mmCIF file of C-alpha atoms and ligand atoms in Angstrom:
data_model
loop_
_atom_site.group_PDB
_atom_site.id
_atom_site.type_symbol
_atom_site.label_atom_id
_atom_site.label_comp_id
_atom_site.label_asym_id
_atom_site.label_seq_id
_atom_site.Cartn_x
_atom_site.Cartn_y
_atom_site.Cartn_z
ATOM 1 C CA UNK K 1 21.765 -14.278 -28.658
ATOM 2 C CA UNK K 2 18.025 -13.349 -27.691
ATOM 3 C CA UNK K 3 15.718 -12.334 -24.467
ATOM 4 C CA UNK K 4 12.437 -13.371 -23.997
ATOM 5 C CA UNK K 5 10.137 -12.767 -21.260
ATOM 6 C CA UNK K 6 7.034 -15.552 -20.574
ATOM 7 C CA UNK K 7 4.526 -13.433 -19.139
ATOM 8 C CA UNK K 8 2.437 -14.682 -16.162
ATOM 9 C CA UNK K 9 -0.600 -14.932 -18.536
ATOM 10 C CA UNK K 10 0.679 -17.349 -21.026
ATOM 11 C CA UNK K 11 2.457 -19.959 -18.017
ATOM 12 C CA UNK K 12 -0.123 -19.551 -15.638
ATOM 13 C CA UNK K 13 -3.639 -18.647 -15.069
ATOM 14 C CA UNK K 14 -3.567 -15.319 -13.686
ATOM 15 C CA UNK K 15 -6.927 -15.424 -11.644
ATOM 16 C CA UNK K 16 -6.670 -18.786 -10.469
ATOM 17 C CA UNK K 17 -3.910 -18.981 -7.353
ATOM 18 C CA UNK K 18 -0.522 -21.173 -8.262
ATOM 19 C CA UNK K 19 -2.772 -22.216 -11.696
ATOM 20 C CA UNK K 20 0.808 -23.030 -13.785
ATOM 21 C CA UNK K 21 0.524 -23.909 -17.386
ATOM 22 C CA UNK K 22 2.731 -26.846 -18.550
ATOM 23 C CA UNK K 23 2.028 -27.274 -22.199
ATOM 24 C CA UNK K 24 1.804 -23.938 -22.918
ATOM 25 C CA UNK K 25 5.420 -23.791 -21.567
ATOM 26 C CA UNK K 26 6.809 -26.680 -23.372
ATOM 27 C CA UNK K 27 5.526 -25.461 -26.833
ATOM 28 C CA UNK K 28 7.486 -22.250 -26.258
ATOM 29 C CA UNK K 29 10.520 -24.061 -25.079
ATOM 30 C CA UNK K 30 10.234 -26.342 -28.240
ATOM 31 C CA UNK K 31 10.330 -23.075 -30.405
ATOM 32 C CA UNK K 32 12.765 -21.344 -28.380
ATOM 33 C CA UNK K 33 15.240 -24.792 -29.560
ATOM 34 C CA UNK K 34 14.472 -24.293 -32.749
ATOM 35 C CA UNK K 35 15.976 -20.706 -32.943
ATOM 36 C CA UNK K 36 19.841 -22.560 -32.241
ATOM 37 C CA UNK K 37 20.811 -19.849 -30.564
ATOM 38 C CA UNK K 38 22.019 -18.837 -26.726
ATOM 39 C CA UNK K 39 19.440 -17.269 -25.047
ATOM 40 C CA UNK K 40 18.157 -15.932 -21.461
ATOM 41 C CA UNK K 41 14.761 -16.013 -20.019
ATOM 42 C CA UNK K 42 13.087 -14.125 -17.640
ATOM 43 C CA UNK K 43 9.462 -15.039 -16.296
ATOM 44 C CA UNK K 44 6.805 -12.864 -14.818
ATOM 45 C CA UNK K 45 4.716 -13.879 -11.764
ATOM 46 C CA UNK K 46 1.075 -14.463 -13.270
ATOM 47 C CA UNK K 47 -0.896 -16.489 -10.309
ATOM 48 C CA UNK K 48 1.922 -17.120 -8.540
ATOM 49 C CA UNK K 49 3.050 -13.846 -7.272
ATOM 50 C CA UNK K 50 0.301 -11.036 -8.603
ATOM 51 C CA UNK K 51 -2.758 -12.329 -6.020
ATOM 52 C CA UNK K 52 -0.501 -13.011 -2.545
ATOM 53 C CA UNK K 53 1.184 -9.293 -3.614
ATOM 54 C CA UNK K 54 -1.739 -7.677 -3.441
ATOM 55 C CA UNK K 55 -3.854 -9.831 -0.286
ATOM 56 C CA UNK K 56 -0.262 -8.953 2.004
ATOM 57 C CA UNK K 57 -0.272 -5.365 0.745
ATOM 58 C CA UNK K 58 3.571 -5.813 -1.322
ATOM 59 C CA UNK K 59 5.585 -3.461 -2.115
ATOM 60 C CA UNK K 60 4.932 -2.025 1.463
ATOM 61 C CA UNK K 61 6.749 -0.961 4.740
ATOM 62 C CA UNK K 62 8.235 -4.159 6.271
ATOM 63 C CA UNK K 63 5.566 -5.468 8.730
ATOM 64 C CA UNK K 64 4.570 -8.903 10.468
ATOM 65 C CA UNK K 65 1.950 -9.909 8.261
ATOM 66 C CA UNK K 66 4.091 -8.653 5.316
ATOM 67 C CA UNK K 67 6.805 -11.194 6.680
ATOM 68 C CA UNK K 68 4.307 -13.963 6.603
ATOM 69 C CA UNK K 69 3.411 -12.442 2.537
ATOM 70 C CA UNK K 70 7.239 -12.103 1.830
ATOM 71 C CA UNK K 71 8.077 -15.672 2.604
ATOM 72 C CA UNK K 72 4.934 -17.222 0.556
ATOM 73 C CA UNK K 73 5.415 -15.337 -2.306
ATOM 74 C CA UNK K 74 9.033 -16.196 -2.744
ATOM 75 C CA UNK K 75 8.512 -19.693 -1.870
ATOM 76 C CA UNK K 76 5.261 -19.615 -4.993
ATOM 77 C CA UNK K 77 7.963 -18.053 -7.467
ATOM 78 C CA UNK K 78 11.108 -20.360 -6.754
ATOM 79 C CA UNK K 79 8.748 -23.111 -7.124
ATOM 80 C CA UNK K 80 7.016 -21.655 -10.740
ATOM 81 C CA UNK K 81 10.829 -20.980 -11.369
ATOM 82 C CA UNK K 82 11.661 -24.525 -11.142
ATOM 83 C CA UNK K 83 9.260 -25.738 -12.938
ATOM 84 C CA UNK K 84 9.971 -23.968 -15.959
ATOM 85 C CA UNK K 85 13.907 -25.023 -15.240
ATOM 86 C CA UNK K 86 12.614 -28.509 -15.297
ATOM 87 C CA UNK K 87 11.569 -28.674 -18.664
ATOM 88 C CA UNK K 88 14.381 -26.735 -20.100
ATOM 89 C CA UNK K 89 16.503 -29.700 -18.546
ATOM 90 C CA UNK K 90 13.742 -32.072 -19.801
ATOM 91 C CA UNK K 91 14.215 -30.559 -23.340
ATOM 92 C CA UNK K 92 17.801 -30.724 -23.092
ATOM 93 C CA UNK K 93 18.632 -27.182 -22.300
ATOM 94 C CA UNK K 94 21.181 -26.457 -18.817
ATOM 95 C CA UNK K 95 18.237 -24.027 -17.669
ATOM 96 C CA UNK K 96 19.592 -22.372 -14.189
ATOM 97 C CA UNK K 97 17.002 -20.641 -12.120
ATOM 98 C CA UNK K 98 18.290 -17.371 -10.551
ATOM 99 C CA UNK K 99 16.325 -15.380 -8.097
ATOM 100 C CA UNK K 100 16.494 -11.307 -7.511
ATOM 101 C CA UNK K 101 15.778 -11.855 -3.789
ATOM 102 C CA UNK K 102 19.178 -13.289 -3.315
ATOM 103 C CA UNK K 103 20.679 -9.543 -5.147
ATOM 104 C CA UNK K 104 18.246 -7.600 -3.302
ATOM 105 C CA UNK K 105 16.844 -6.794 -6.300
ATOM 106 C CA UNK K 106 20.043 -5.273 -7.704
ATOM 107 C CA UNK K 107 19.078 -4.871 -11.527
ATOM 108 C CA UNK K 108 22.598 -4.721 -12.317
ATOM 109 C CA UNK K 109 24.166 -7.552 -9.901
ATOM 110 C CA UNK K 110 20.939 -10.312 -11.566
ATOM 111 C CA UNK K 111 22.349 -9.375 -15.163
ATOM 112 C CA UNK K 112 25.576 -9.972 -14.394
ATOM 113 C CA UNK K 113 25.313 -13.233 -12.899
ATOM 114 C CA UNK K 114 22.645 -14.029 -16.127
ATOM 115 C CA UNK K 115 25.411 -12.682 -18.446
ATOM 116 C CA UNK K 116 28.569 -15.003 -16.956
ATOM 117 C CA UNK K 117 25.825 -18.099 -16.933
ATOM 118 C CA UNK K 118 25.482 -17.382 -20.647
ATOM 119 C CA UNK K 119 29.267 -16.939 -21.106
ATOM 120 C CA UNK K 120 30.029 -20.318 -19.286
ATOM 121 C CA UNK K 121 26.756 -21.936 -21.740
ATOM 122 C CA UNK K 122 24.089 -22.251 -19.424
ATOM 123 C CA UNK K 123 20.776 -20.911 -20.092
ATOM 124 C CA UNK K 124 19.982 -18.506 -17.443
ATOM 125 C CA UNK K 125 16.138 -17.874 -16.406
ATOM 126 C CA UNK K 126 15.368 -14.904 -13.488
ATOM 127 C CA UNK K 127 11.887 -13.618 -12.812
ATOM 128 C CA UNK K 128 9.832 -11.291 -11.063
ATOM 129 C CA UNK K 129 10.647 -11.596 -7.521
ATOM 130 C CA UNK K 130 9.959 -9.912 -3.999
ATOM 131 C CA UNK K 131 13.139 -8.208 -2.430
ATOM 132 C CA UNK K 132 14.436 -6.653 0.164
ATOM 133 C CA UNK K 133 14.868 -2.639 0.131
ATOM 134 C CA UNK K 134 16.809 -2.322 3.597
ATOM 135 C CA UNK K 135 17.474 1.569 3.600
ATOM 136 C CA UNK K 136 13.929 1.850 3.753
ATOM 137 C CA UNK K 137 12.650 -1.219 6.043
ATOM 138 C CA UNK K 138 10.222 -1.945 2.768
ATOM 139 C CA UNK K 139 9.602 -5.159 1.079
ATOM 140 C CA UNK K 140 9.889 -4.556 -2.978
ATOM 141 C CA UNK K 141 8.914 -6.169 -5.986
ATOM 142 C CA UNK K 142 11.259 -6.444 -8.949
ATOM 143 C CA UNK K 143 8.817 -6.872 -12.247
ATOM 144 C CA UNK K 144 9.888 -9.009 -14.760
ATOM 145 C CA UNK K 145 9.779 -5.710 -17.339
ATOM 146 C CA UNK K 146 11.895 -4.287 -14.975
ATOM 147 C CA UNK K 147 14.899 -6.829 -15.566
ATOM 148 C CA UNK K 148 14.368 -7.619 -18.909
ATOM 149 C CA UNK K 149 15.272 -4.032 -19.678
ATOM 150 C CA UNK K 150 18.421 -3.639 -17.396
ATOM 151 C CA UNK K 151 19.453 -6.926 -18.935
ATOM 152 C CA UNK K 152 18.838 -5.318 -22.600
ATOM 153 C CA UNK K 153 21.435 -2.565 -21.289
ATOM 154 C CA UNK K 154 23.732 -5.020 -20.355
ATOM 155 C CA UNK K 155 23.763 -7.544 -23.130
ATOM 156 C CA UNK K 156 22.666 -5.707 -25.676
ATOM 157 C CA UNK K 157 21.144 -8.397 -27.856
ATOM 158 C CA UNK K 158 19.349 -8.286 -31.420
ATOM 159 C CA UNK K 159 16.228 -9.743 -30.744
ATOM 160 C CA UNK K 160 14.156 -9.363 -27.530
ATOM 161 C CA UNK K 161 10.670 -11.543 -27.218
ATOM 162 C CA UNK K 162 7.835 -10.368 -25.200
ATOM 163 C CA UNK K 163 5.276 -13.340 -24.774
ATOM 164 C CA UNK K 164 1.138 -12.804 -23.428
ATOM 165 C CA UNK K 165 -1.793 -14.320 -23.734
ATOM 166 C CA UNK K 166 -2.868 -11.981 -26.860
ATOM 167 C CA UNK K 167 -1.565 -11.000 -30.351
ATOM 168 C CA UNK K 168 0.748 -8.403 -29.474
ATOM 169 C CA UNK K 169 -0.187 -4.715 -27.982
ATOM 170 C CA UNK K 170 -3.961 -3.238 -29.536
ATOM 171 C CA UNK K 171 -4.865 0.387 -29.317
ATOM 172 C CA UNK K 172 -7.118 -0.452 -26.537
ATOM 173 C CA UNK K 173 -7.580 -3.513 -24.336
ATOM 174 C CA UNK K 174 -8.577 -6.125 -27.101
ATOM 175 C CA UNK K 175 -10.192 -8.487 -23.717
ATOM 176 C CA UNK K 176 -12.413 -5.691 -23.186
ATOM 177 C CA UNK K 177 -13.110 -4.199 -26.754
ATOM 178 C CA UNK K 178 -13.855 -6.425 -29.481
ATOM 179 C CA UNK K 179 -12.911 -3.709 -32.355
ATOM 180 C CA UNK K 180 -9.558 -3.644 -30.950
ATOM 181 C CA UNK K 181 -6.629 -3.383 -33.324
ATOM 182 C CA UNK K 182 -3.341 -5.088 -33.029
ATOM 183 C CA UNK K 183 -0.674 -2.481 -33.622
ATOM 184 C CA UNK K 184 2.339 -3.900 -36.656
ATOM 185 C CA UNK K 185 4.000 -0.701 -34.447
ATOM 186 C CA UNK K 186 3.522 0.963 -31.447
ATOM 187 C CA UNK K 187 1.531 4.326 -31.227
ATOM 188 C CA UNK K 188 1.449 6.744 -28.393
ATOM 189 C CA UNK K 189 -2.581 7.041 -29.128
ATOM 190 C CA UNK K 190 -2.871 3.543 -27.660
ATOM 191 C CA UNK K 191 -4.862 2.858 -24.351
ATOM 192 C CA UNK K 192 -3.799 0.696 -21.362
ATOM 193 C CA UNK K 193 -6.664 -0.658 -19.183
ATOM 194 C CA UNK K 194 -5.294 -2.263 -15.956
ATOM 195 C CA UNK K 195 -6.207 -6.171 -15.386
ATOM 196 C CA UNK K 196 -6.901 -7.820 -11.960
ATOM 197 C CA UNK K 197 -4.838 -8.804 -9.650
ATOM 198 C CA UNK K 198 -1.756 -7.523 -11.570
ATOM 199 C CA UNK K 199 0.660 -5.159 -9.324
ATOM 200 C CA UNK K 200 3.408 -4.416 -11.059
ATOM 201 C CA UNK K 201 2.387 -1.991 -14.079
ATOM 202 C CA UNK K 202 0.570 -4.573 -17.132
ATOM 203 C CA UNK K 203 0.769 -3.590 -20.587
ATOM 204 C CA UNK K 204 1.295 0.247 -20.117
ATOM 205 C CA UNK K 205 4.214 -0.405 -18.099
ATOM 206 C CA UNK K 206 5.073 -3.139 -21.062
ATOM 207 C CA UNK K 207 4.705 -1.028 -23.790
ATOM 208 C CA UNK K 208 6.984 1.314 -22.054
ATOM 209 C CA UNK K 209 9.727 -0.827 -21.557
ATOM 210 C CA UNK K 210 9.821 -2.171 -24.386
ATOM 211 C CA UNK K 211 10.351 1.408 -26.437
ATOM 212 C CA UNK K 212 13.167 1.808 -24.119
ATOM 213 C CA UNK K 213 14.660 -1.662 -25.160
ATOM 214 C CA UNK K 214 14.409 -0.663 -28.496
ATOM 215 C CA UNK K 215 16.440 2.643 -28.001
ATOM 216 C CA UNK K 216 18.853 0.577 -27.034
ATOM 217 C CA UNK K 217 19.063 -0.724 -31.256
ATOM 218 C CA UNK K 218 17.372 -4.328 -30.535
ATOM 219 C CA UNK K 219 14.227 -5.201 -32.542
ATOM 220 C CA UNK K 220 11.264 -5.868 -29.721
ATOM 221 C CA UNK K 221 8.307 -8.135 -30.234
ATOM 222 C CA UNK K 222 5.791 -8.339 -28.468
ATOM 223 C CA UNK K 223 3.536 -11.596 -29.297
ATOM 224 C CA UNK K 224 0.831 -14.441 -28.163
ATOM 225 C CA UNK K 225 2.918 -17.135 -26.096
ATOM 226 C CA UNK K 226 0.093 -19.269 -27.088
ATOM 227 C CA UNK K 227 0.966 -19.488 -30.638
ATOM 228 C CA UNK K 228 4.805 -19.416 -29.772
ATOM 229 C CA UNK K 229 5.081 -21.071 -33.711
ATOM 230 C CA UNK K 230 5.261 -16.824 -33.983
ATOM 231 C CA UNK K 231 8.684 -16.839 -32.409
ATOM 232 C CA UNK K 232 10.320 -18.215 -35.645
ATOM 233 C CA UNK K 233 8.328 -15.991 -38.028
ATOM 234 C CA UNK K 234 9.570 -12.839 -36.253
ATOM 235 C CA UNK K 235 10.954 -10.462 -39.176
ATOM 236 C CA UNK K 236 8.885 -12.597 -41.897
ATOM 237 C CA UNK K 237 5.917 -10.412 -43.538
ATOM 238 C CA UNK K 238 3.697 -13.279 -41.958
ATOM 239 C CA UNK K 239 4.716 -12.059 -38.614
ATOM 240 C CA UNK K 240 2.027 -11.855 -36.298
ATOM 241 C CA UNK K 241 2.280 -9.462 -33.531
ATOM 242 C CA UNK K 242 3.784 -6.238 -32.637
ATOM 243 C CA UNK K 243 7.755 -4.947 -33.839
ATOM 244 C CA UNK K 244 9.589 -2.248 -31.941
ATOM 245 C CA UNK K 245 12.887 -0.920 -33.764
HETATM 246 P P1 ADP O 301 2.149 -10.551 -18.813
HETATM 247 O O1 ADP O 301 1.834 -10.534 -17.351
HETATM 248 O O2 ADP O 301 1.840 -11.855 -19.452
HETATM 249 O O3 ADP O 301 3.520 -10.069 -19.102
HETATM 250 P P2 ADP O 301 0.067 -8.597 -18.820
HETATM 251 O O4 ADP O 301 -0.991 -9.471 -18.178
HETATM 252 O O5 ADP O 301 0.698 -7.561 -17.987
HETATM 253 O O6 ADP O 301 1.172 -9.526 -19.499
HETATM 254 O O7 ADP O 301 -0.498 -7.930 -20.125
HETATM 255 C C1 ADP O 301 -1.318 -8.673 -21.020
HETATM 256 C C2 ADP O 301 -2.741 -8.214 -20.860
HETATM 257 O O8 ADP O 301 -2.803 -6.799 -21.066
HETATM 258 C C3 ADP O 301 -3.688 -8.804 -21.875
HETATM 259 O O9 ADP O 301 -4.270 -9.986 -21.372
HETATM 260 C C4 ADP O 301 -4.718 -7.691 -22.067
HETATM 261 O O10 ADP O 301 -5.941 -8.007 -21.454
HETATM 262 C C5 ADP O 301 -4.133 -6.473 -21.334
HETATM 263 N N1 ADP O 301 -4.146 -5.218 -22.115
HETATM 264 C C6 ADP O 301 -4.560 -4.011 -21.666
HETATM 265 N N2 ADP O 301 -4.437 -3.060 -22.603
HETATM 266 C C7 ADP O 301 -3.904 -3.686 -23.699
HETATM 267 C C8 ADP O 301 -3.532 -3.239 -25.012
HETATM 268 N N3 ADP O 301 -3.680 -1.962 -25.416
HETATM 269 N N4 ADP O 301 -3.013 -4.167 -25.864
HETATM 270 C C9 ADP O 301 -2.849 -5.459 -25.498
HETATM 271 N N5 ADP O 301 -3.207 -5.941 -24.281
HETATM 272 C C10 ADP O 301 -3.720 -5.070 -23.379
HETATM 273 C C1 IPE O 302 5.651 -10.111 -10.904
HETATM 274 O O1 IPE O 302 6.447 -10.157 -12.048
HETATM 275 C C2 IPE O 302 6.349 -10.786 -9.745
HETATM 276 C C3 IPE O 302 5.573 -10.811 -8.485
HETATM 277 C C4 IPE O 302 4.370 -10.337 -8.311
HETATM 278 C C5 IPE O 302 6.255 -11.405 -7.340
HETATM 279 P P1 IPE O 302 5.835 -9.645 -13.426
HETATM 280 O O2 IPE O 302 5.195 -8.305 -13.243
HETATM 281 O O3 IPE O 302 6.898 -9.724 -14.467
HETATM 282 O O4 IPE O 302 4.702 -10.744 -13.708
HETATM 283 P P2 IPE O 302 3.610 -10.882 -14.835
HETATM 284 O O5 IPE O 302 4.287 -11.281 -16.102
HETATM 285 O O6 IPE O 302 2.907 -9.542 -14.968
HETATM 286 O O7 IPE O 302 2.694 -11.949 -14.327
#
């Protein structure tokens, strides 16, 4: 039993709006087969969530033109849901797309639901969502980190997968400094640079969560989605990519 999470840069194109990635997610489906095991994905929000999150101003105080933002940002990441859902089915795996919104966001309640799909042999895949946070009249934003981790808590599994669009995490932002260096291990000396559009944390936020998965006793790794053939060389020396015990 594994996790993975595709990260909005490896299924989509994060600066071009609703830019969604088919190939890329096929390969990584085709690998994921290979594995034979259960599994449960979770996707992030890449082009289809980040850029309407930040033009409509959520996570914010619930207002009329957040409404408007609430609604088209849901309806963008059901519909990237479903297309990843199709080619699970299309590849022969019962894929079931399940949405936070309809929890409000409960971390615990969306692993719960992923954890009796699993137990009845479906292949659950949640995702970065918008939700409702009623005691406060805001509109929220559950990251894709965010429920990979509570579901780590919850299912406790060997092996968690976090795919991006580079080799793994770099003491510095290898996009922006050529002389980065990809990190076998996380260090605390590593830097963090923000990208775009992105409003839920990027790959400070990452790096965080995954430590904490790894407290939990799973072996994290963080890799390029673009070269998923990586996914079956995890825990080989020829591993490419970052390892988190
Ligand atoms: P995803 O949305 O796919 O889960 P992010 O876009 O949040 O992933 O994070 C991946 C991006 O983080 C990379 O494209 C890279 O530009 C950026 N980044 C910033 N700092 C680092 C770092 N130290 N190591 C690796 N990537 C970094
Ligand atoms: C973001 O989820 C979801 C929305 C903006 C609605 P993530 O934070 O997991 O997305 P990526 O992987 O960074 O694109």
């Amino acid at each position: 039993m594994f996790l993975v999470k595709l990260g909005g840069s490896v299924i989509t194109v994060k600066s071009r709006y609703r830019y969604y990635r088919p190939k890329a997610v096929q390969e990584i489906i085709r690998e994921l087969k290979r594995k034979g095991e259960p599994f449960a994905l979770v996707h992030g929000g890449g082009s289809f969530g980040h850029i309407k999150a930040k033009e409509y101003g959520i996570p914010g105080e619930i207002t009329e033109k957040r409404k408007v933002g609430y609604s088209v940002i849901h309806r963008d990441m059901v519909d990237l849901n479903q297309r990843i859902v199709n080619s699970l089915i299309d590849s022969g795996i019962n894929g079931v797309g399940m949405p936070p919104s309809v929890f409000n966001g409960n971390l615990e309640k969306i692993s719960q639901s992923m954890i009796d799909h699993m137990e009845a042999g479906l292949s659950p895949i949640s995702f970065g969502d918008v939700y409702i946070n009623s005691q406060e009249s805001r509109f929220e934003i559950v990251s894709g980190d965010d429920l990979m981790l509570s579901l780590a808590e919850k299912i406790r599994p060997s092996e968690v997968y976090f795919l991006t669009d580079v080799d793994g995490i770099y003491d510095k932002n290898p996009k922006k400094h050529r002389d980065a260096v990809l990190l076998k291990e996380l260090s605390d000396s590593a830097t963090y640079e923000h990208v775009g559009t992105d409003v839920t944390g990027g790959m400070l936020k990452k790096a965080n969560t995954v430590k904490d998965i790894a407290k939990l006793g799973a072996t994290v790794y963080v890799l390029n989605g673009n070269v998923p053939s990586r996914l079956n060389e995890a825990g080989s020396k020829d591993f490419i990519g970052t390892v988190v015990k």
